[in-house]
CSV table of C-alpha atoms in Angstrom, one decimal:
chain,number,residue,atom,x,y,z
A,1,MET,CA,26.8,28.8,22.9
A,2,LYS,CA,28.8,26.4,20.7
A,3,LEU,CA,27.4,24.1,18.1
A,4,TYR,CA,29.2,20.8,17.1
A,5,THR,CA,28.0,20.2,13.6
A,6,SER,CA,28.5,18.7,10.2
A,7,TYR,CA,27.1,19.9,6.8
A,8,ARG,CA,26.1,16.3,6.2
A,9,SER,CA,23.7,16.0,9.2
A,10,ASP,CA,20.0,16.9,8.8
A,11,ALA,CA,19.7,17.0,12.6
A,12,ALA,CA,22.5,19.6,12.8
A,13,TYR,CA,20.7,21.6,10.1
A,14,ARG,CA,17.5,21.6,12.3
A,15,VAL,CA,19.5,23.1,15.2
A,16,ARG,CA,21.2,25.7,13.0
A,17,ILE,CA,17.7,26.9,11.8
A,18,ALA,CA,16.4,27.0,15.4
A,19,LEU,CA,19.4,29.0,16.7
A,20,THR,CA,19.2,31.4,13.8
A,21,PHE,CA,15.4,31.8,13.9
A,22,LYS,CA,15.6,32.7,17.6
A,23,GLY,CA,18.6,35.0,17.0
A,24,LEU,CA,20.9,33.2,19.3
A,25,PRO,CA,24.6,33.9,18.7
A,26,HIS,CA,26.8,30.8,18.6
A,27,GLU,CA,30.1,29.5,17.3
A,28,SER,CA,30.5,26.3,15.3
A,29,GLU,CA,32.9,23.4,15.3
A,30,TYR,CA,32.8,21.0,12.3
A,31,PHE,CA,33.3,17.3,12.2
A,32,ASP,CA,33.8,14.7,9.5
A,33,VAL,CA,31.4,11.9,9.1
A,34,ASP,CA,33.1,8.6,8.2
A,35,ASP,CA,31.6,7.0,5.1
A,36,ARG,CA,32.1,3.5,6.3
A,37,ASP,CA,29.6,3.8,9.2
A,38,GLY,CA,28.2,7.3,9.0
A,39,LEU,CA,29.7,8.2,12.4
A,40,ILE,CA,32.2,10.7,13.8
A,41,HIS,CA,35.3,9.0,15.2
A,42,ASP,CA,37.3,12.0,16.5
A,43,PRO,CA,38.1,10.9,20.1
A,44,ASP,CA,37.7,14.3,21.6
A,45,TYR,CA,34.2,14.5,20.1
A,46,ARG,CA,33.4,11.1,21.4
A,47,GLU,CA,34.0,12.4,24.9
A,48,ILE,CA,31.3,15.0,24.2
A,49,ASN,CA,28.9,12.7,22.3
A,50,PRO,CA,29.6,9.0,22.9
A,51,GLN,CA,27.2,8.1,20.1
A,52,GLY,CA,29.4,9.9,17.5
A,53,VAL,CA,26.6,11.9,16.0
A,54,VAL,CA,26.0,15.6,15.6
A,55,PRO,CA,24.6,17.9,16.7
A,56,THR,CA,25.7,18.6,20.2
A,57,LEU,CA,25.1,22.1,21.7
A,58,GLY,CA,27.5,23.4,24.3
A,59,GLU,CA,26.5,26.0,26.9
A,60,GLY,CA,29.1,26.7,29.5
A,61,TYR,CA,30.2,23.2,30.6
A,62,ARG,CA,26.9,21.7,29.7
A,63,ARG,CA,26.3,19.6,26.6
A,64,TYR,CA,23.0,19.1,25.0
A,65,ARG,CA,22.3,16.3,22.5
A,66,GLN,CA,19.6,15.2,20.1
A,67,SER,CA,18.0,17.9,17.8
A,68,ILE,CA,14.5,17.6,19.1
A,69,ALA,CA,15.6,17.8,22.8
A,70,ILE,CA,17.9,20.7,22.0
A,71,MET,CA,15.0,22.6,20.2
A,72,GLU,CA,12.7,21.9,23.2
A,73,TYR,CA,15.4,23.3,25.5
A,74,LEU,CA,15.9,26.4,23.4
A,75,GLU,CA,12.1,26.9,23.4
A,76,GLU,CA,12.0,26.7,27.2
A,77,CYS,CA,14.9,29.1,27.7
A,78,TYR,CA,14.5,31.4,24.8
A,79,PRO,CA,10.8,31.4,24.1
A,80,THR,CA,10.7,34.4,21.6
A,81,PRO,CA,10.1,33.9,18.8
A,82,PRO,CA,8.4,30.6,19.6
A,83,ILE,CA,8.8,27.3,17.6
A,84,LEU,CA,6.1,25.5,19.7
A,85,PRO,CA,3.3,28.1,19.9
A,86,GLY,CA,-0.3,27.8,20.9
A,87,SER,CA,-2.2,25.3,23.1
A,88,SER,CA,-1.2,21.8,24.2
A,89,ARG,CA,-3.2,20.5,21.3
A,90,ASP,CA,-1.4,22.8,18.9
A,91,ARG,CA,1.9,21.6,20.3
A,92,GLU,CA,0.9,18.0,20.0
A,93,ARG,CA,0.3,18.5,16.3
A,94,ILE,CA,3.6,20.3,15.8
A,95,ARG,CA,5.5,17.7,17.7
A,96,SER,CA,3.8,14.8,16.0
A,97,LEU,CA,4.5,16.2,12.5
A,98,SER,CA,8.1,16.8,13.7
A,99,GLN,CA,8.4,13.3,15.1
A,100,LEU,CA,7.1,11.6,12.0
A,101,ILE,CA,10.0,13.2,10.1
A,102,VAL,CA,12.7,12.8,12.8
A,103,SER,CA,11.8,9.2,13.9
A,104,ASP,CA,10.2,7.7,10.8
A,105,ILE,CA,12.1,9.1,7.8
A,106,ALA,CA,15.4,10.6,8.9
A,107,PRO,CA,17.1,7.6,10.7
A,108,LEU,CA,16.3,5.3,7.8
A,109,THR,CA,17.5,7.6,5.1
A,110,GLY,CA,20.5,9.1,6.9
A,111,PRO,CA,24.3,8.3,6.4
A,112,ARG,CA,24.4,5.7,9.2
A,113,ALA,CA,21.8,3.4,7.6
A,114,LEU,CA,23.2,3.8,4.1
A,115,ALA,CA,26.7,3.0,5.3
A,116,TYR,CA,25.5,-0.3,6.7
A,117,LEU,CA,23.5,-1.1,3.6
A,118,LYS,CA,26.6,-0.5,1.4
A,119,THR,CA,29.3,-1.8,3.7
A,120,SER,CA,27.7,-4.8,5.3
A,121,LEU,CA,24.9,-5.8,2.9
A,122,GLY,CA,26.8,-4.8,-0.3
A,123,LEU,CA,23.8,-2.9,-1.6
A,124,ASP,CA,24.7,-1.0,-4.8
A,125,GLU,CA,23.9,2.7,-5.7
A,126,GLU,CA,20.5,1.7,-7.3
A,127,GLY,CA,19.5,-0.4,-4.2
A,128,CYS,CA,20.4,2.5,-1.9
A,129,LYS,CA,18.3,4.9,-4.0
A,130,SER,CA,15.3,2.5,-3.8
A,131,TRP,CA,15.7,2.2,-0.1
A,132,ILE,CA,15.9,6.0,0.4
A,133,TRP,CA,12.9,6.5,-2.0
A,134,TYR,CA,10.8,3.9,-0.2
A,135,TRP,CA,11.1,5.5,3.2
A,136,SER,CA,10.9,9.1,1.9
A,137,GLU,CA,7.9,8.4,-0.2
A,138,GLN,CA,6.1,6.5,2.6
A,139,GLY,CA,6.8,9.2,5.2
A,140,LEU,CA,6.2,12.2,2.9
A,141,ALA,CA,2.9,10.7,1.7
A,142,ALA,CA,1.6,10.4,5.3
A,143,LEU,CA,2.9,13.9,6.1
A,144,GLU,CA,1.2,15.3,3.0
A,145,SER,CA,-2.1,13.7,4.0
A,146,LEU,CA,-1.8,15.0,7.6
A,147,LEU,CA,-1.0,18.5,6.3
A,148,LYS,CA,-3.5,18.9,3.4
A,149,ASP,CA,-6.5,17.7,5.4
A,150,ASN,CA,-6.1,20.0,8.3
A,151,PRO,CA,-7.4,23.6,8.5
A,152,ALA,CA,-4.5,24.7,10.7
A,153,THR,CA,-2.1,24.1,7.8
A,154,THR,CA,-1.3,27.4,5.9
A,155,ASN,CA,1.9,28.1,4.0
A,156,TYR,CA,3.5,26.6,7.1
A,157,CYS,CA,2.7,23.3,8.8
A,158,HIS,CA,0.7,24.8,11.6
A,159,GLY,CA,-0.6,28.3,11.9
A,160,ASP,CA,0.8,31.5,10.4
A,161,LEU,CA,4.4,31.3,11.5
A,162,PRO,CA,7.2,28.7,11.2
A,163,THR,CA,7.4,26.1,14.0
A,164,MET,CA,9.5,23.1,14.9
A,165,ALA,CA,7.5,21.1,12.3
A,166,ASP,CA,8.6,23.4,9.5
A,167,ILE,CA,12.2,23.1,10.7
A,168,CYS,CA,12.0,19.3,10.6
A,169,LEU,CA,10.2,19.3,7.2
A,170,VAL,CA,12.8,21.6,5.6
A,171,SER,CA,15.8,19.5,7.0
A,172,GLN,CA,14.3,16.4,5.4
A,173,VAL,CA,13.0,17.8,2.1
A,174,HIS,CA,16.3,19.6,1.4
A,175,GLY,CA,18.1,16.3,1.3
A,176,PHE,CA,15.3,14.8,-0.8
A,177,GLU,CA,15.7,17.6,-3.4
A,178,GLN,CA,19.5,17.0,-3.4
A,179,HIS,CA,18.8,13.5,-4.7
A,180,GLY,CA,17.2,15.2,-7.7
A,181,TRP,CA,13.7,14.1,-6.7
A,182,ARG,CA,10.7,16.3,-7.4
A,183,LEU,CA,8.1,17.2,-4.9
A,184,GLU,CA,5.1,17.5,-7.3
A,185,THR,CA,3.4,14.5,-5.6
A,186,PHE,CA,3.4,16.4,-2.3
A,187,PRO,CA,2.1,19.9,-3.2
A,188,THR,CA,1.4,21.0,0.4
A,189,ILE,CA,4.9,19.9,1.5
A,190,GLU,CA,6.4,21.7,-1.5
A,191,ARG,CA,4.5,24.9,-0.8
A,192,ILE,CA,5.6,24.9,2.8
A,193,TYR,CA,9.2,24.1,1.9
A,194,ARG,CA,9.4,27.0,-0.7
A,195,THR,CA,7.8,29.4,1.8
A,196,CYS,CA,10.3,28.5,4.5
A,197,MET,CA,13.3,28.7,2.2
A,198,GLU,CA,12.5,32.4,1.6
A,199,LEU,CA,13.3,33.0,5.2
A,200,ASP,CA,16.9,33.8,6.2
A,201,ALA,CA,16.9,31.3,9.2
A,202,PHE,CA,16.2,28.4,6.8
A,203,ARG,CA,18.2,29.5,3.8
A,204,THR,CA,21.4,30.8,5.2
A,205,THR,CA,21.9,27.7,7.4
A,206,ALA,CA,21.5,25.2,4.6
A,207,PRO,CA,24.1,22.5,4.1
A,208,GLU,CA,25.4,24.1,0.9
A,209,PHE,CA,26.5,27.3,2.8
A,210,GLN,CA,28.4,25.4,5.5
A,211,PRO,CA,32.1,26.1,5.6
A,212,ASP,CA,32.9,22.4,6.0
A,213,ASN,CA,31.0,21.5,2.8
A,214,PRO,CA,33.6,20.9,0.0
A,215,SER,CA,31.2,22.3,-2.6
A,216,ALA,CA,30.5,25.5,-0.6
B,1,MET,CA,-9.6,8.4,26.0
B,2,LYS,CA,-9.1,5.7,23.5
B,3,LEU,CA,-5.8,4.1,22.5
B,4,TYR,CA,-5.3,2.5,19.1
B,5,THR,CA,-2.6,0.0,19.7
B,6,SER,CA,-0.9,-3.3,18.8
B,7,TYR,CA,1.1,-5.6,21.1
B,8,ARG,CA,3.9,-5.6,18.4
B,9,SER,CA,4.6,-1.8,18.7
B,10,ASP,CA,7.2,-0.5,21.1
B,11,ALA,CA,5.8,3.0,20.5
B,12,ALA,CA,2.3,1.8,21.7
B,13,TYR,CA,3.9,0.2,24.7
B,14,ARG,CA,5.4,3.6,25.7
B,15,VAL,CA,2.0,5.3,25.6
B,16,ARG,CA,0.4,2.4,27.6
B,17,ILE,CA,3.0,2.9,30.3
B,18,ALA,CA,2.5,6.7,30.3
B,19,LEU,CA,-1.3,6.4,30.6
B,20,THR,CA,-1.1,3.9,33.3
B,21,PHE,CA,1.7,5.7,35.2
B,22,LYS,CA,-0.5,8.8,35.2
B,23,GLY,CA,-3.6,6.9,36.2
B,24,LEU,CA,-5.5,7.9,33.1
B,25,PRO,CA,-8.4,5.6,32.3
B,26,HIS,CA,-8.7,4.6,28.6
B,27,GLU,CA,-10.1,1.9,26.4
B,28,SER,CA,-8.1,0.1,23.7
B,29,GLU,CA,-8.7,-0.9,20.1
B,30,TYR,CA,-6.2,-3.4,18.6
B,31,PHE,CA,-4.8,-3.6,15.1
B,32,ASP,CA,-2.9,-6.2,13.1
B,33,VAL,CA,0.5,-5.3,11.8
B,34,ASP,CA,1.1,-6.8,8.3
B,35,ASP,CA,4.3,-8.8,8.2
B,36,ARG,CA,5.0,-7.8,4.6
B,37,ASP,CA,5.6,-4.2,5.3
B,38,GLY,CA,5.2,-3.7,9.1
B,39,LEU,CA,2.1,-1.5,8.6
B,40,ILE,CA,-1.5,-1.5,9.5
B,41,HIS,CA,-3.8,-1.7,6.4
B,42,ASP,CA,-7.2,-1.5,8.0
B,43,PRO,CA,-8.9,1.3,5.9
B,44,ASP,CA,-10.8,2.7,8.9
B,45,TYR,CA,-7.6,3.0,10.8
B,46,ARG,CA,-5.8,4.7,7.8
B,47,GLU,CA,-8.4,7.4,8.1
B,48,ILE,CA,-7.2,8.0,11.7
B,49,ASN,CA,-3.6,7.5,11.0
B,50,PRO,CA,-2.6,7.8,7.3
B,51,GLN,CA,0.9,6.5,8.1
B,52,GLY,CA,-0.6,3.1,9.2
B,53,VAL,CA,1.3,3.0,12.4
B,54,VAL,CA,0.3,2.8,16.1
B,55,PRO,CA,-0.2,4.4,18.6
B,56,THR,CA,-2.9,6.9,18.0
B,57,LEU,CA,-4.6,8.4,21.1
B,58,GLY,CA,-8.2,9.6,20.7
B,59,GLU,CA,-9.7,12.2,23.0
B,60,GLY,CA,-13.2,13.3,21.9
B,61,TYR,CA,-13.0,13.9,18.2
B,62,ARG,CA,-9.2,14.7,18.4
B,63,ARG,CA,-6.5,12.3,17.4
B,64,TYR,CA,-3.0,12.4,18.7
B,65,ARG,CA,-0.2,10.6,16.9
B,66,GLN,CA,3.5,9.7,17.6
B,67,SER,CA,4.4,8.4,21.0
B,68,ILE,CA,6.8,11.2,22.1
B,69,ALA,CA,4.3,13.9,21.0
B,70,ILE,CA,1.5,12.0,22.9
B,71,MET,CA,3.6,11.8,26.1
B,72,GLU,CA,4.4,15.5,25.9
B,73,TYR,CA,0.7,16.2,25.5
B,74,LEU,CA,-0.2,14.0,28.5
B,75,GLU,CA,2.5,15.7,30.5
B,76,GLU,CA,1.1,19.2,29.7
B,77,CYS,CA,-2.5,18.2,30.4
B,78,TYR,CA,-2.1,15.8,33.3
B,79,PRO,CA,1.2,16.9,35.0
B,80,THR,CA,0.9,14.7,38.1
B,81,PRO,CA,2.8,12.4,38.5
B,82,PRO,CA,5.3,14.0,36.1
B,83,ILE,CA,7.3,12.2,33.4
B,84,LEU,CA,9.4,15.3,32.5
B,85,PRO,CA,10.2,16.7,36.0
B,86,GLY,CA,12.8,19.3,37.0
B,87,SER,CA,14.5,22.2,35.3
B,88,SER,CA,14.9,22.9,31.5
B,89,ARG,CA,18.3,21.2,31.8
B,90,ASP,CA,16.8,18.2,33.5
B,91,ARG,CA,14.2,17.9,30.8
B,92,GLU,CA,16.8,18.3,28.0
B,93,ARG,CA,18.6,15.3,29.4
B,94,ILE,CA,15.4,13.2,29.8
B,95,ARG,CA,14.3,14.1,26.2
B,96,SER,CA,17.7,13.5,24.7
B,97,LEU,CA,17.9,10.0,26.3
B,98,SER,CA,14.4,9.3,25.1
B,99,GLN,CA,15.2,10.6,21.6
B,100,LEU,CA,18.3,8.5,21.3
B,101,ILE,CA,16.1,5.4,21.8
B,102,VAL,CA,13.1,6.5,19.8
B,103,SER,CA,14.9,8.0,16.8
B,104,ASP,CA,18.2,6.2,16.7
B,105,ILE,CA,17.4,2.6,17.7
B,106,ALA,CA,13.6,1.9,17.4
B,107,PRO,CA,13.0,2.8,13.8
B,108,LEU,CA,15.9,0.7,12.6
B,109,THR,CA,15.0,-2.4,14.6
B,110,GLY,CA,11.2,-2.2,14.3
B,111,PRO,CA,8.8,-4.3,12.1
B,112,ARG,CA,8.8,-1.8,9.2
B,113,ALA,CA,12.6,-1.9,8.6
B,114,LEU,CA,12.7,-5.7,9.1
B,115,ALA,CA,9.9,-6.2,6.6
B,116,TYR,CA,11.8,-4.3,3.9
B,117,LEU,CA,15.0,-6.1,4.6
B,118,LYS,CA,13.3,-9.5,4.3
B,119,THR,CA,10.8,-8.8,1.5
B,120,SER,CA,12.7,-6.4,-0.8
B,121,LEU,CA,16.4,-7.2,0.0
B,122,GLY,CA,15.9,-11.0,0.7
B,123,LEU,CA,17.8,-10.9,3.9
B,124,ASP,CA,17.6,-14.2,5.9
B,125,GLU,CA,16.9,-14.7,9.6
B,126,GLU,CA,20.6,-14.5,10.4
B,127,GLY,CA,21.1,-11.2,8.4
B,128,CYS,CA,18.1,-9.7,10.2
B,129,LYS,CA,19.5,-10.6,13.6
B,130,SER,CA,22.9,-9.0,12.7
B,131,TRP,CA,21.1,-5.9,11.6
B,132,ILE,CA,19.0,-5.7,14.8
B,133,TRP,CA,22.1,-6.4,16.9
B,134,TYR,CA,24.2,-3.8,15.1
B,135,TRP,CA,21.7,-0.9,15.8
B,136,SER,CA,20.8,-2.1,19.3
B,137,GLU,CA,24.4,-2.6,20.4
B,138,GLN,CA,25.5,0.8,18.9
B,139,GLY,CA,22.6,2.7,20.5
B,140,LEU,CA,22.6,0.9,23.9
B,141,ALA,CA,26.4,1.3,24.2
B,142,ALA,CA,26.0,5.1,23.8
B,143,LEU,CA,23.1,5.1,26.2
B,144,GLU,CA,25.0,3.1,28.8
B,145,SER,CA,27.9,5.6,28.5
B,146,LEU,CA,25.6,8.6,28.9
B,147,LEU,CA,23.8,7.0,31.9
B,148,LYS,CA,26.8,5.6,33.9
B,149,ASP,CA,28.9,8.8,33.7
B,150,ASN,CA,26.2,11.1,35.0
B,151,PRO,CA,25.5,11.7,38.7
B,152,ALA,CA,21.8,12.3,38.0
B,153,THR,CA,21.4,8.6,37.0
B,154,THR,CA,20.1,6.5,39.9
B,155,ASN,CA,18.1,3.3,39.6
B,156,TYR,CA,16.2,5.4,37.0
B,157,CYS,CA,17.6,7.3,34.1
B,158,HIS,CA,17.3,10.7,35.7
B,159,GLY,CA,16.6,11.4,39.4
B,160,ASP,CA,14.7,9.4,41.9
B,161,LEU,CA,11.5,8.6,40.0
B,162,PRO,CA,10.7,7.2,36.6
B,163,THR,CA,10.5,9.6,33.6
B,164,MET,CA,9.9,9.6,29.9
B,165,ALA,CA,13.5,8.3,29.4
B,166,ASP,CA,12.7,5.2,31.5
B,167,ILE,CA,9.5,4.6,29.5
B,168,CYS,CA,11.5,4.7,26.3
B,169,LEU,CA,14.3,2.6,27.7
B,170,VAL,CA,11.9,-0.1,28.9
B,171,SER,CA,10.0,-0.2,25.6
B,172,GLN,CA,13.3,-0.8,23.7
B,173,VAL,CA,15.0,-3.2,26.1
B,174,HIS,CA,12.0,-5.4,26.5
B,175,GLY,CA,12.2,-6.2,22.8
B,176,PHE,CA,15.9,-6.7,23.1
B,177,GLU,CA,15.4,-9.3,25.8
B,178,GLN,CA,12.7,-11.0,23.7
B,179,HIS,CA,15.4,-11.7,21.1
B,180,GLY,CA,17.1,-13.7,23.9
B,181,TRP,CA,19.9,-11.2,24.3
B,182,ARG,CA,21.6,-10.5,27.6
B,183,LEU,CA,22.1,-7.1,29.0
B,184,GLU,CA,25.3,-7.8,30.9
B,185,THR,CA,27.4,-5.5,28.7
B,186,PHE,CA,25.0,-2.6,29.8
B,187,PRO,CA,24.9,-2.9,33.6
B,188,THR,CA,23.3,0.5,34.2
B,189,ILE,CA,20.6,-0.1,31.5
B,190,GLU,CA,19.9,-3.5,33.1
B,191,ARG,CA,19.6,-2.1,36.6
B,192,ILE,CA,17.2,0.6,35.4
B,193,TYR,CA,15.2,-1.9,33.4
B,194,ARG,CA,14.8,-4.3,36.3
B,195,THR,CA,13.8,-1.4,38.7
B,196,CYS,CA,11.1,-0.2,36.3
B,197,MET,CA,9.7,-3.7,35.7
B,198,GLU,CA,8.9,-3.9,39.4
B,199,LEU,CA,6.4,-1.1,38.9
B,200,ASP,CA,2.8,-1.9,37.8
B,201,ALA,CA,2.7,0.8,35.1
B,202,PHE,CA,5.6,-0.8,33.3
B,203,ARG,CA,4.9,-4.5,34.0
B,204,THR,CA,1.1,-4.8,33.5
B,205,THR,CA,1.3,-2.9,30.1
B,206,ALA,CA,4.0,-5.2,28.6
B,207,PRO,CA,3.3,-6.8,25.2
B,208,GLU,CA,3.0,-10.3,26.7
B,209,PHE,CA,-0.1,-9.2,28.7
B,210,GLN,CA,-1.9,-7.5,25.7
B,211,PRO,CA,-5.2,-9.2,24.7
B,212,ASP,CA,-4.2,-9.1,21.0
B,213,ASN,CA,-1.0,-11.0,21.7
B,214,PRO,CA,-1.5,-14.6,20.6
B,215,SER,CA,0.8,-15.9,23.3
B,216,ALA,CA,-1.0,-13.9,26.0
């Protein structure tokens, strides 16, 4: 398999974790995200992904897009170890925690939204920080509440092993920490994040170890 | 089952379509979205959904959140008629088209983002329209390209029957049309939208027919 990726994409980080967690060998191709709009403009890549976002996963001549859809695909084709274990009710909880992060925090705090705020609305550094904080705080507070009140939450989001929800949590919280923000207000999220980051699949695939990261 | 909903939520519209398409009887409870932040502040509802967003689906004492996770749950428990038919590859495509809409267009153009732009950034009506247009145009252009170039696209997104991707497409395009925008630039999306809107499950569940809609 081949992963089209960028160290700057939370969504690509999710798929790197899932591939590594499942022990699936893959090669990587790296792309630059344009600061002016948060998109990839490489014309060859646009053929593969007309939206100009990563990740895309290639398998033979097939191309798979969108981190959640890719993870669901990997789970169906390579079920061991699972990232969506348990009953339909278990999976609903795992998916809903994942979706809270992927739909309700990530798109608002990612490079595309920030590029528009800076370029088209002229928002300064401070304004951008407030924007990121607003969505992160709102989303993580809801997530914390859903995690701490549920007996299925352990040192992972759901049950005794990492799932798709932990992958999504780590991809989001990692960026949050990079902004120098503390997780104290979200003790359950912090505990889960720290537990996951002790695992190879989560740690070795982090943005700071990606070869396209200039500070790597 | 019980659906906690609002006529103003695209995500709730998705679940209304899915429930109706699968012929699942349910009662509804309606909530007001606060214009200042795009959230629901009813304290009883916050107990059910700490994020303050709809939909939530209740089944017995269980509560299911997030439209995509709810639709996946319905598909697992009530598989006929399917909204995720076919092989793992088919489902990857259906899920990735769905996710493009649900993660990359809807959160940016929904009531929560617009409330922040107006209230905290002081953006005027025209600025808000440009913002909505920017994300809608970018997302729908990518969607159009992924649909028109693929032989699996028919009068629906994937194959001969409606799927989760059509549900997501309709929920998004319906709002787009309500802004008075034309779909001419996106002929495949328009064709699929019109085809779906001939079906009861898509038409009768539309926001304009919801009892909490003041113009209903």
